PDB file of C-alpha atoms in Angstrom:
ATOM      1  CA  UNK A 828     110.436  89.960  95.317  1.00  0.00           C
ATOM      2  CA  UNK A 829     109.588  87.661  98.208  1.00  0.00           C
ATOM      3  CA  UNK A 830     109.420  84.128  96.908  1.00  0.00           C
ATOM      4  CA  UNK A 831     110.739  82.131  99.819  1.00  0.00           C
ATOM      5  CA  UNK A 832     110.601  82.592 103.539  1.00  0.00           C
ATOM      6  CA  UNK A 833     113.297  83.395 106.049  1.00  0.00           C
ATOM      7  CA  UNK A 834     113.627  83.038 109.773  1.00  0.00           C
ATOM      8  CA  UNK A 835     112.530  85.709 112.220  1.00  0.00           C
ATOM      9  CA  UNK A 836     113.230  86.597 115.830  1.00  0.00           C
ATOM     10  CA  UNK A 837     110.920  88.450 118.202  1.00  0.00           C
ATOM     11  CA  UNK A 838     111.848  92.116 118.226  1.00  0.00           C
ATOM     12  CA  UNK A 839     113.247  92.137 114.682  1.00  0.00           C
ATOM     13  CA  UNK A 840     112.354  95.385 112.938  1.00  0.00           C
ATOM     14  CA  UNK A 841     112.071  95.455 109.148  1.00  0.00           C
ATOM     15  CA  UNK A 842     111.248  98.532 107.128  1.00  0.00           C
ATOM     16  CA  UNK A 843     110.989  99.589 103.502  1.00  0.00           C
ATOM     17  CA  UNK A 844     109.904 102.641 101.534  1.00  0.00           C
ATOM     18  CA  UNK A 845     106.693 101.579  99.759  1.00  0.00           C
ATOM     19  CA  UNK A 846     106.161 104.725  97.680  1.00  0.00           C
ATOM     20  CA  UNK A 847     108.318 107.747  97.042  1.00  0.00           C
ATOM     21  CA  UNK A 848     106.421 110.907  96.086  1.00  0.00           C
ATOM     22  CA  UNK A 849     102.993 109.355  95.422  1.00  0.00           C
ATOM     23  CA  UNK A 850     101.606 110.582  92.094  1.00  0.00           C
ATOM     24  CA  UNK A 851      98.032 111.423  91.175  1.00  0.00           C
ATOM     25  CA  UNK A 852      98.539 109.027  88.273  1.00  0.00           C
ATOM     26  CA  UNK A 853      99.139 106.118  90.649  1.00  0.00           C
ATOM     27  CA  UNK A 854      95.975 107.046  92.565  1.00  0.00           C
ATOM     28  CA  UNK A 855      94.079 107.011  89.240  1.00  0.00           C
ATOM     29  CA  UNK A 856      95.699 103.650  88.396  1.00  0.00           C
ATOM     30  CA  UNK A 857      94.459 102.282  91.712  1.00  0.00           C
ATOM     31  CA  UNK A 858      90.960 103.650  91.053  1.00  0.00           C
ATOM     32  CA  UNK A 859      90.882 101.798  87.736  1.00  0.00           C
ATOM     33  CA  UNK A 860      92.228  98.532  89.115  1.00  0.00           C
ATOM     34  CA  UNK A 861      90.124  98.483  92.282  1.00  0.00           C
ATOM     35  CA  UNK A 862      86.962  99.900  90.718  1.00  0.00           C
ATOM     36  CA  UNK A 863      86.667 102.641  93.365  1.00  0.00           C
ATOM     37  CA  UNK A 864      86.199 105.818  91.292  1.00  0.00           C
ATOM     38  CA  UNK A 865      85.150 108.030  94.207  1.00  0.00           C
ATOM     39  CA  UNK A 866      86.026 111.518  92.868  1.00  0.00           C
ATOM     40  CA  UNK A 867      87.584 112.545  96.200  1.00  0.00           C
ATOM     41  CA  UNK A 868      90.514 110.375  95.068  1.00  0.00           C
ATOM     42  CA  UNK A 869      90.740 111.203  91.378  1.00  0.00           C
ATOM     43  CA  UNK A 870      88.942 114.480  90.628  1.00  0.00           C
ATOM     44  CA  UNK A 871      90.796 117.545  91.922  1.00  0.00           C
ATOM     45  CA  UNK A 872      87.904 119.872  91.042  1.00  0.00           C
ATOM     46  CA  UNK A 873      85.417 117.783  93.023  1.00  0.00           C
ATOM     47  CA  UNK A 874      87.815 117.129  95.920  1.00  0.00           C
ATOM     48  CA  UNK A 875      88.626 120.805  96.433  1.00  0.00           C
ATOM     49  CA  UNK A 876      85.482 122.712  95.371  1.00  0.00           C
ATOM     50  CA  UNK A 877      82.756 120.325  96.530  1.00  0.00           C
ATOM     51  CA  UNK A 878      84.180 118.013  99.174  1.00  0.00           C
ATOM     52  CA  UNK A 879      86.338 120.715 100.769  1.00  0.00           C
ATOM     53  CA  UNK A 880      89.697 118.918 100.829  1.00  0.00           C
ATOM     54  CA  UNK A 881      93.018 120.628  99.985  1.00  0.00           C
ATOM     55  CA  UNK A 882      93.519 118.164  97.080  1.00  0.00           C
ATOM     56  CA  UNK A 883      92.637 114.634  96.072  1.00  0.00           C
ATOM     57  CA  UNK A 884      93.961 111.978  98.454  1.00  0.00           C
ATOM     58  CA  UNK A 885      94.791 108.284  98.147  1.00  0.00           C
ATOM     59  CA  UNK A 886      92.341 105.450  98.750  1.00  0.00           C
ATOM     60  CA  UNK A 887      93.040 103.905 102.147  1.00  0.00           C
ATOM     61  CA  UNK A 888      93.198 100.604 100.324  1.00  0.00           C
ATOM     62  CA  UNK A 889      96.040 101.871  98.113  1.00  0.00           C
ATOM     63  CA  UNK A 890      98.058 102.506 101.274  1.00  0.00           C
ATOM     64  CA  UNK A 891      97.090  99.072 102.606  1.00  0.00           C
ATOM     65  CA  UNK A 892      97.992  97.485  99.256  1.00  0.00           C
ATOM     66  CA  UNK A 893     101.435  99.097  99.280  1.00  0.00           C
ATOM     67  CA  UNK A 894     101.840  98.046 102.921  1.00  0.00           C
ATOM     68  CA  UNK A 895     100.912  94.487 101.947  1.00  0.00           C
ATOM     69  CA  UNK A 896     103.624  94.489  99.293  1.00  0.00           C
ATOM     70  CA  UNK A 897     106.236  95.205 101.962  1.00  0.00           C
ATOM     71  CA  UNK A 898     104.905  92.250 103.994  1.00  0.00           C
ATOM     72  CA  UNK A 899     104.845  89.774 101.105  1.00  0.00           C
ATOM     73  CA  UNK A 900     108.355  90.878 100.108  1.00  0.00           C
ATOM     74  CA  UNK A 901     109.372  90.157 103.712  1.00  0.00           C
ATOM     75  CA  UNK A 902     107.649  86.820 104.395  1.00  0.00           C
ATOM     76  CA  UNK A 903     107.278  85.372 100.895  1.00  0.00           C
ATOM     77  CA  UNK A 904     104.437  84.839  98.432  1.00  0.00           C
ATOM     78  CA  UNK A 905     101.155  83.406  99.655  1.00  0.00           C
ATOM     79  CA  UNK A 906     102.333  83.109 103.258  1.00  0.00           C
ATOM     80  CA  UNK A 907     100.149  85.702 104.986  1.00  0.00           C
ATOM     81  CA  UNK A 908      97.435  84.188 107.175  1.00  0.00           C
ATOM     82  CA  UNK A 909      96.120  87.478 108.551  1.00  0.00           C
ATOM     83  CA  UNK A 910      96.544  91.169 107.707  1.00  0.00           C
ATOM     84  CA  UNK A 911      94.492  94.074 109.009  1.00  0.00           C
ATOM     85  CA  UNK A 912      94.498  97.530 110.437  1.00  0.00           C
ATOM     86  CA  UNK A 913      93.100 101.031 110.680  1.00  0.00           C
ATOM     87  CA  UNK A 914      93.527 103.997 108.370  1.00  0.00           C
ATOM     88  CA  UNK A 915      94.743 106.651 110.781  1.00  0.00           C
ATOM     89  CA  UNK A 916      95.505 109.617 108.546  1.00  0.00           C
ATOM     90  CA  UNK A 917      95.084 110.645 104.941  1.00  0.00           C
ATOM     91  CA  UNK A 918      97.748 110.130 102.268  1.00  0.00           C
ATOM     92  CA  UNK A 919      98.277 112.997  99.823  1.00  0.00           C
ATOM     93  CA  UNK A 920      99.928 113.298  96.410  1.00  0.00           C
ATOM     94  CA  UNK A 921     103.668 113.738  96.915  1.00  0.00           C
ATOM     95  CA  UNK A 922     103.781 111.689 100.123  1.00  0.00           C
ATOM     96  CA  UNK A 923     106.608 109.212 100.700  1.00  0.00           C
ATOM     97  CA  UNK A 924     105.506 106.229 102.780  1.00  0.00           C
ATOM     98  CA  UNK A 925     107.619 103.814 104.796  1.00  0.00           C
ATOM     99  CA  UNK A 926     106.259 100.580 106.231  1.00  0.00           C
ATOM    100  CA  UNK A 927     107.765  99.105 109.385  1.00  0.00           C
ATOM    101  CA  UNK A 928     107.018  95.543 110.478  1.00  0.00           C
ATOM    102  CA  UNK A 929     108.113  94.467 113.960  1.00  0.00           C
ATOM    103  CA  UNK A 930     108.100  90.790 114.905  1.00  0.00           C
ATOM    104  CA  UNK A 931     105.912  90.489 118.008  1.00  0.00           C
ATOM    105  CA  UNK A 932     105.592  86.739 118.365  1.00  0.00           C
ATOM    106  CA  UNK A 933     106.523  83.293 117.068  1.00  0.00           C
ATOM    107  CA  UNK A 934     104.046  80.448 117.432  1.00  0.00           C
ATOM    108  CA  UNK A 935     103.398  76.943 116.269  1.00  0.00           C
ATOM    109  CA  UNK A 936      99.888  75.902 115.200  1.00  0.00           C
ATOM    110  CA  UNK A 937      98.880  72.652 113.472  1.00  0.00           C
ATOM    111  CA  UNK A 938     102.539  71.906 112.816  1.00  0.00           C
ATOM    112  CA  UNK A 939     103.194  75.243 111.146  1.00  0.00           C
ATOM    113  CA  UNK A 940     105.481  78.023 112.331  1.00  0.00           C
ATOM    114  CA  UNK A 941     103.788  81.413 112.460  1.00  0.00           C
ATOM    115  CA  UNK A 942     105.229  84.864 113.000  1.00  0.00           C
ATOM    116  CA  UNK A 943     103.117  87.817 114.093  1.00  0.00           C
ATOM    117  CA  UNK A 944     103.995  91.388 113.189  1.00  0.00           C
ATOM    118  CA  UNK A 945     102.997  94.848 114.311  1.00  0.00           C
ATOM    119  CA  UNK A 946     102.703  96.888 111.129  1.00  0.00           C
ATOM    120  CA  UNK A 947     102.796 100.657 110.691  1.00  0.00           C
ATOM    121  CA  UNK A 948     103.060 102.797 107.584  1.00  0.00           C
ATOM    122  CA  UNK A 949     104.123 106.406 108.108  1.00  0.00           C
ATOM    123  CA  UNK A 950     104.579 109.428 105.858  1.00  0.00           C
ATOM    124  CA  UNK A 951     107.667 111.629 105.423  1.00  0.00           C
ATOM    125  CA  UNK A 952     106.727 113.588 108.575  1.00  0.00           C
ATOM    126  CA  UNK A 953     106.478 110.446 110.690  1.00  0.00           C
ATOM    127  CA  UNK A 954     102.672 110.570 110.824  1.00  0.00           C
ATOM    128  CA  UNK A 955     101.274 107.028 110.906  1.00  0.00           C
ATOM    129  CA  UNK A 956      98.732 106.595 108.094  1.00  0.00           C
ATOM    130  CA  UNK A 957      98.035 102.868 108.523  1.00  0.00           C
ATOM    131  CA  UNK A 958      98.380 100.920 111.747  1.00  0.00           C
ATOM    132  CA  UNK A 959      97.749  97.214 112.106  1.00  0.00           C
ATOM    133  CA  UNK A 960      99.104  93.721 112.405  1.00  0.00           C
ATOM    134  CA  UNK A 961      99.772  90.606 110.373  1.00  0.00           C
ATOM    135  CA  UNK A 962     100.538  86.923 110.761  1.00  0.00           C
ATOM    136  CA  UNK A 963     102.433  84.713 108.322  1.00  0.00           C
ATOM    137  CA  UNK A 964     103.636  81.148 107.921  1.00  0.00           C
ATOM    138  CA  UNK A 965     107.419  81.081 108.217  1.00  0.00           C
ATOM    139  CA  UNK A 966     110.003  78.314 107.923  1.00  0.00           C
ATOM    140  CA  UNK A 967     110.973  78.659 111.530  1.00  0.00           C
TER     141      UNK A 967
ATOM    142  CA  UNK B  18      74.503  94.506  97.131  1.00  0.00           C
ATOM    143  CA  UNK B  19      78.077  93.418  96.509  1.00  0.00           C
ATOM    144  CA  UNK B  20      78.719  91.143  93.531  1.00  0.00           C
ATOM    145  CA  UNK B  21      77.582  87.514  93.821  1.00  0.00           C
ATOM    146  CA  UNK B  22      80.647  86.171  92.059  1.00  0.00           C
ATOM    147  CA  UNK B  23      84.177  87.415  91.458  1.00  0.00           C
ATOM    148  CA  UNK B  24      86.007  85.922  88.485  1.00  0.00           C
ATOM    149  CA  UNK B  25      89.731  86.323  89.226  1.00  0.00           C
ATOM    150  CA  UNK B  26      91.353  87.218  85.903  1.00  0.00           C
ATOM    151  CA  UNK B  27      95.116  87.271  85.295  1.00  0.00           C
ATOM    152  CA  UNK B  28      95.021  90.653  83.524  1.00  0.00           C
ATOM    153  CA  UNK B  29      93.081  92.173  86.393  1.00  0.00           C
ATOM    154  CA  UNK B  30      95.575  90.805  88.918  1.00  0.00           C
ATOM    155  CA  UNK B  31      98.430  92.295  86.841  1.00  0.00           C
ATOM    156  CA  UNK B  32      96.755  95.728  86.653  1.00  0.00           C
ATOM    157  CA  UNK B  33      95.994  95.694  90.379  1.00  0.00           C
ATOM    158  CA  UNK B  34      99.562  94.711  91.313  1.00  0.00           C
ATOM    159  CA  UNK B  35     100.929  97.512  89.110  1.00  0.00           C
ATOM    160  CA  UNK B  36      98.602 100.011  90.777  1.00  0.00           C
ATOM    161  CA  UNK B  37      99.973  99.186  94.236  1.00  0.00           C
ATOM    162  CA  UNK B  38     103.527  99.386  92.857  1.00  0.00           C
ATOM    163  CA  UNK B  39     104.187  95.657  93.217  1.00  0.00           C
ATOM    164  CA  UNK B  40     106.110  94.220  90.281  1.00  0.00           C
ATOM    165  CA  UNK B  41     106.641  90.780  91.825  1.00  0.00           C
ATOM    166  CA  UNK B  42     106.491  88.319  88.863  1.00  0.00           C
ATOM    167  CA  UNK B  43     104.200  86.002  90.850  1.00  0.00           C
ATOM    168  CA  UNK B  44     101.410  88.492  90.033  1.00  0.00           C
ATOM    169  CA  UNK B  45     101.968  88.769  86.271  1.00  0.00           C
ATOM    170  CA  UNK B  46     104.511  86.308  84.826  1.00  0.00           C
ATOM    171  CA  UNK B  47     102.921  82.868  84.377  1.00  0.00           C
ATOM    172  CA  UNK B  48     106.230  81.096  83.748  1.00  0.00           C
ATOM    173  CA  UNK B  49     108.055  82.629  86.735  1.00  0.00           C
ATOM    174  CA  UNK B  50     104.989  82.068  88.928  1.00  0.00           C
ATOM    175  CA  UNK B  51     104.782  78.401  87.892  1.00  0.00           C
ATOM    176  CA  UNK B  52     108.395  77.921  88.973  1.00  0.00           C
ATOM    177  CA  UNK B  53     107.854  79.689  92.334  1.00  0.00           C
ATOM    178  CA  UNK B  54     106.851  78.231  95.683  1.00  0.00           C
ATOM    179  CA  UNK B  55     103.135  78.962  95.050  1.00  0.00           C
ATOM    180  CA  UNK B  56     103.219  77.314  91.608  1.00  0.00           C
ATOM    181  CA  UNK B  57     101.186  79.835  89.607  1.00  0.00           C
ATOM    182  CA  UNK B  58      99.861  83.378  89.424  1.00  0.00           C
ATOM    183  CA  UNK B  59      98.267  84.438  92.707  1.00  0.00           C
ATOM    184  CA  UNK B  60      96.586  87.694  93.742  1.00  0.00           C
ATOM    185  CA  UNK B  61      98.115  90.271  96.123  1.00  0.00           C
ATOM    186  CA  UNK B  62      96.735  90.295  99.696  1.00  0.00           C
ATOM    187  CA  UNK B  63      94.290  93.190  99.190  1.00  0.00           C
ATOM    188  CA  UNK B  64      93.030  92.129  95.728  1.00  0.00           C
ATOM    189  CA  UNK B  65      89.520  91.091  96.812  1.00  0.00           C
ATOM    190  CA  UNK B  66      88.743  94.802  97.132  1.00  0.00           C
ATOM    191  CA  UNK B  67      88.580  94.822  93.324  1.00  0.00           C
ATOM    192  CA  UNK B  68      85.459  92.627  93.380  1.00  0.00           C
ATOM    193  CA  UNK B  69      83.655  96.017  93.351  1.00  0.00           C
ATOM    194  CA  UNK B  70      84.008  95.836  89.541  1.00  0.00           C
ATOM    195  CA  UNK B  71      81.528  92.944  89.508  1.00  0.00           C
ATOM    196  CA  UNK B  72      78.932  94.687  91.676  1.00  0.00           C
ATOM    197  CA  UNK B  73      76.254  96.024  89.284  1.00  0.00           C
ATOM    198  CA  UNK B  74      75.069  98.583  91.830  1.00  0.00           C
ATOM    199  CA  UNK B  75      78.457  99.764  93.145  1.00  0.00           C
ATOM    200  CA  UNK B  76      77.910 103.500  93.766  1.00  0.00           C
ATOM    201  CA  UNK B  77      81.527 104.647  93.368  1.00  0.00           C
ATOM    202  CA  UNK B  78      81.589 103.995  89.616  1.00  0.00           C
ATOM    203  CA  UNK B  79      79.608 105.869  86.947  1.00  0.00           C
ATOM    204  CA  UNK B  80      76.584 103.738  86.013  1.00  0.00           C
ATOM    205  CA  UNK B  81      74.065 104.051  83.179  1.00  0.00           C
ATOM    206  CA  UNK B  82      71.061 106.159  84.108  1.00  0.00           C
ATOM    207  CA  UNK B  83      72.534 107.413  87.398  1.00  0.00           C
ATOM    208  CA  UNK B  84      73.866 110.961  87.703  1.00  0.00           C
ATOM    209  CA  UNK B  85      77.576 110.820  88.550  1.00  0.00           C
ATOM    210  CA  UNK B  86      78.811 113.133  91.280  1.00  0.00           C
ATOM    211  CA  UNK B  87      82.280 113.956  89.909  1.00  0.00           C
ATOM    212  CA  UNK B  88      83.107 117.019  87.868  1.00  0.00           C
ATOM    213  CA  UNK B  89      82.497 117.585  84.176  1.00  0.00           C
ATOM    214  CA  UNK B  90      82.687 121.154  82.942  1.00  0.00           C
ATOM    215  CA  UNK B  91      82.070 122.215  86.537  1.00  0.00           C
ATOM    216  CA  UNK B  92      82.194 120.435  89.874  1.00  0.00           C
ATOM    217  CA  UNK B  93      78.877 118.755  90.644  1.00  0.00           C
ATOM    218  CA  UNK B  94      77.145 120.394  93.574  1.00  0.00           C
ATOM    219  CA  UNK B  95      78.234 123.907  92.619  1.00  0.00           C
ATOM    220  CA  UNK B  96      75.739 126.474  91.365  1.00  0.00           C
ATOM    221  CA  UNK B  97      77.457 126.498  87.947  1.00  0.00           C
ATOM    222  CA  UNK B  98      77.077 122.739  87.557  1.00  0.00           C
ATOM    223  CA  UNK B  99      73.438 122.846  88.611  1.00  0.00           C
ATOM    224  CA  UNK B 100      72.738 125.477  85.931  1.00  0.00           C
ATOM    225  CA  UNK B 101      74.797 123.509  83.417  1.00  0.00           C
ATOM    226  CA  UNK B 102      72.981 120.167  83.719  1.00  0.00           C
ATOM    227  CA  UNK B 103      69.695 121.168  85.361  1.00  0.00           C
ATOM    228  CA  UNK B 104      70.331 119.004  88.411  1.00  0.00           C
ATOM    229  CA  UNK B 105      68.745 120.003  91.675  1.00  0.00           C
ATOM    230  CA  UNK B 106      70.357 117.713  94.245  1.00  0.00           C
ATOM    231  CA  UNK B 107      73.620 119.182  95.514  1.00  0.00           C
ATOM    232  CA  UNK B 108      76.408 116.701  96.183  1.00  0.00           C
ATOM    233  CA  UNK B 109      77.831 118.788  98.994  1.00  0.00           C
ATOM    234  CA  UNK B 110      75.258 117.796 101.654  1.00  0.00           C
ATOM    235  CA  UNK B 111      76.301 114.172 101.589  1.00  0.00           C
ATOM    236  CA  UNK B 112      79.359 114.241 103.805  1.00  0.00           C
ATOM    237  CA  UNK B 113      82.006 111.750 102.830  1.00  0.00           C
ATOM    238  CA  UNK B 114      82.226 107.991 103.179  1.00  0.00           C
ATOM    239  CA  UNK B 115      85.681 106.797 104.163  1.00  0.00           C
ATOM    240  CA  UNK B 116      87.275 103.447 104.851  1.00  0.00           C
ATOM    241  CA  UNK B 117      88.200 103.240 108.536  1.00  0.00           C
ATOM    242  CA  UNK B 118      89.465  99.676 108.977  1.00  0.00           C
ATOM    243  CA  UNK B 119      90.111  96.567 106.898  1.00  0.00           C
ATOM    244  CA  UNK B 120      90.955  93.096 108.187  1.00  0.00           C
ATOM    245  CA  UNK B 121      91.693  89.961 106.160  1.00  0.00           C
ATOM    246  CA  UNK B 122      91.976  86.313 107.136  1.00  0.00           C
ATOM    247  CA  UNK B 123      93.703  84.196 104.499  1.00  0.00           C
ATOM    248  CA  UNK B 124      93.078  80.457 104.251  1.00  0.00           C
ATOM    249  CA  UNK B 125      95.070  80.069 101.034  1.00  0.00           C
ATOM    250  CA  UNK B 126      96.234  82.382  98.204  1.00  0.00           C
ATOM    251  CA  UNK B 127      93.702  83.360  95.514  1.00  0.00           C
ATOM    252  CA  UNK B 128      94.699  81.976  92.117  1.00  0.00           C
ATOM    253  CA  UNK B 129      94.186  83.564  88.696  1.00  0.00           C
ATOM    254  CA  UNK B 130      91.451  81.714  86.820  1.00  0.00           C
ATOM    255  CA  UNK B 131      89.240  80.775  89.740  1.00  0.00           C
ATOM    256  CA  UNK B 132      85.754  82.150  90.323  1.00  0.00           C
ATOM    257  CA  UNK B 133      84.915  83.101  93.900  1.00  0.00           C
ATOM    258  CA  UNK B 134      81.439  83.453  95.398  1.00  0.00           C
ATOM    259  CA  UNK B 135      80.761  86.260  97.861  1.00  0.00           C
ATOM    260  CA  UNK B 136      78.998  85.596 101.132  1.00  0.00           C
ATOM    261  CA  UNK B 137      78.131  88.957 102.713  1.00  0.00           C
ATOM    262  CA  UNK B 138      77.278  89.444 106.415  1.00  0.00           C
ATOM    263  CA  UNK B 139      76.412  92.943 107.625  1.00  0.00           C
ATOM    264  CA  UNK B 140      77.825  93.680 111.064  1.00  0.00           C
ATOM    265  CA  UNK B 141      77.315  96.353 113.695  1.00  0.00           C
ATOM    266  CA  UNK B 142      76.557 100.052 113.137  1.00  0.00           C
ATOM    267  CA  UNK B 143      77.563 102.674 115.712  1.00  0.00           C
ATOM    268  CA  UNK B 144      78.024 106.434 116.089  1.00  0.00           C
ATOM    269  CA  UNK B 145      80.757 108.526 117.605  1.00  0.00           C
ATOM    270  CA  UNK B 146      81.529 112.229 117.886  1.00  0.00           C
ATOM    271  CA  UNK B 147      84.735 112.760 115.908  1.00  0.00           C
ATOM    272  CA  UNK B 148      87.529 115.178 116.747  1.00  0.00           C
ATOM    273  CA  UNK B 149      88.057 116.149 113.119  1.00  0.00           C
ATOM    274  CA  UNK B 150      84.996 115.176 111.102  1.00  0.00           C
ATOM    275  CA  UNK B 151      81.808 116.006 113.085  1.00  0.00           C
ATOM    276  CA  UNK B 152      79.387 113.126 113.852  1.00  0.00           C
ATOM    277  CA  UNK B 153      80.800 109.815 112.631  1.00  0.00           C
ATOM    278  CA  UNK B 154      78.649 106.810 111.700  1.00  0.00           C
ATOM    279  CA  UNK B 155      80.537 103.505 111.535  1.00  0.00           C
ATOM    280  CA  UNK B 156      79.310 100.433 109.680  1.00  0.00           C
ATOM    281  CA  UNK B 157      80.876  96.972 109.625  1.00  0.00           C
ATOM    282  CA  UNK B 158      80.508  94.324 106.912  1.00  0.00           C
ATOM    283  CA  UNK B 159      82.206  90.941 106.462  1.00  0.00           C
ATOM    284  CA  UNK B 160      82.563  89.295 103.065  1.00  0.00           C
ATOM    285  CA  UNK B 161      83.694  85.677 102.779  1.00  0.00           C
ATOM    286  CA  UNK B 162      85.158  84.800  99.373  1.00  0.00           C
ATOM    287  CA  UNK B 163      84.285  81.139  98.804  1.00  0.00           C
ATOM    288  CA  UNK B 164      85.778  78.766  96.214  1.00  0.00           C
ATOM    289  CA  UNK B 165      84.026  76.146  94.059  1.00  0.00           C
ATOM    290  CA  UNK B 166      84.482  73.506  96.768  1.00  0.00           C
ATOM    291  CA  UNK B 167      82.632  75.715  99.260  1.00  0.00           C
ATOM    292  CA  UNK B 168      85.757  76.583 101.243  1.00  0.00           C
ATOM    293  CA  UNK B 169      86.409  80.158 102.387  1.00  0.00           C
ATOM    294  CA  UNK B 170      89.575  81.438 100.707  1.00  0.00           C
ATOM    295  CA  UNK B 171      89.659  84.954 102.175  1.00  0.00           C
ATOM    296  CA  UNK B 172      87.460  86.576 104.790  1.00  0.00           C
ATOM    297  CA  UNK B 173      87.372  90.382 104.600  1.00  0.00           C
ATOM    298  CA  UNK B 174      85.938  92.557 107.385  1.00  0.00           C
ATOM    299  CA  UNK B 175      85.586  96.244 106.559  1.00  0.00           C
ATOM    300  CA  UNK B 176      84.616  99.163 108.768  1.00  0.00           C
ATOM    301  CA  UNK B 177      83.498 102.271 106.902  1.00  0.00           C
ATOM    302  CA  UNK B 178      82.696 105.657 108.366  1.00  0.00           C
ATOM    303  CA  UNK B 179      80.403 108.396 107.109  1.00  0.00           C
ATOM    304  CA  UNK B 180      81.555 111.842 108.159  1.00  0.00           C
ATOM    305  CA  UNK B 181      79.212 114.811 108.299  1.00  0.00           C
ATOM    306  CA  UNK B 182      81.925 117.156 106.961  1.00  0.00           C
ATOM    307  CA  UNK B 183      85.340 116.944 105.272  1.00  0.00           C
ATOM    308  CA  UNK B 184      87.953 115.370 107.531  1.00  0.00           C
ATOM    309  CA  UNK B 185      90.593 117.863 108.675  1.00  0.00           C
ATOM    310  CA  UNK B 186      94.022 116.625 109.599  1.00  0.00           C
TER     311      UNK B 186
END
C-alpha cells in the first residue's frame, strides 16, 4: 500500500506479481467498472464462435491498471507524473502476471526529484504483455 | 463522441480499484485517505478510462435501440442467431478493435467528488501490414481531462488498432 515515497538508485530493479491466475470474473469486474463491455472480453460464446479467439481475453487496460498498481505501491500515492506503454501480447484467463520496474534515471525539475522507470509486465511464460515507461516524484 | 463531463464518484473509484486488484485504502477508505499524504480519496492512474460510462454513444456497451453484438441464446453473427432474431448484418465481418497503446501525463491526482471536462483531440491515422492480424489500421486520440479551474489534470493519449481478422499469438 504505497503511501509514502522512498529513495531510488539508477539500475534498481523492483518486481511484483500483479495477478495470480487471472479469473474471468475479474475480467467481468473490469468490464463493469471501466464500462468496456466488448464481448471479446466477457462473452466466451462470442469470443470463440464469432471473433475466432481461443477464449475471452483481458482488456489491455486491465493489464495496464494492474501494472499501475505495482508502480503506485512502489513510488507512493499520487506521485506518478507519467505512465504509458504498448500492449504487446494478449492476456488470457489463468495467466499470472509479474510487473518489473527498472530505474533508468534520476532528475531534478522545478525543485522536484523525479525518477524514471522502464516498465514491463510479463506472463508466466516470460512473454511481455505490456511494455512502457513511467516517471514519478520521489523524495530523493 | 466521448462524454463531455466525467463526474468522479467515490463508489466508482472503489469499484474500479477492486477490478484492478488494488485494495489500497486511498481508493476507498475516506478516513485512511484523509490521513494519508494525498489527504483524501484519489483515483488510480488508469481511472479516466472509465469515463466511457458517461459517453451516451459509447459502442462497447448495450444501448437502447441498438442491436448488441454479444451472444444471447446464440452467438450474434452465426446463422442460428440470425434465424433467432431476424438480424441480417453478421458481426463476423467487422474485424476487431484493440487497444494498442496508452499514455498518460499526470499534473495532479484526480480526487473523488470533482467533475472533469473532456477536451478531445483526434490525432493521426495510419495503416500497417501486421504479422499476426492482417491489415492493421491505427488511430490516435488525445483526451485532456480538465478541472473546474480550467487546468488539465490528466492527459490521455490512446492508440487503437482495427484488425481485419482475429489476432493470433
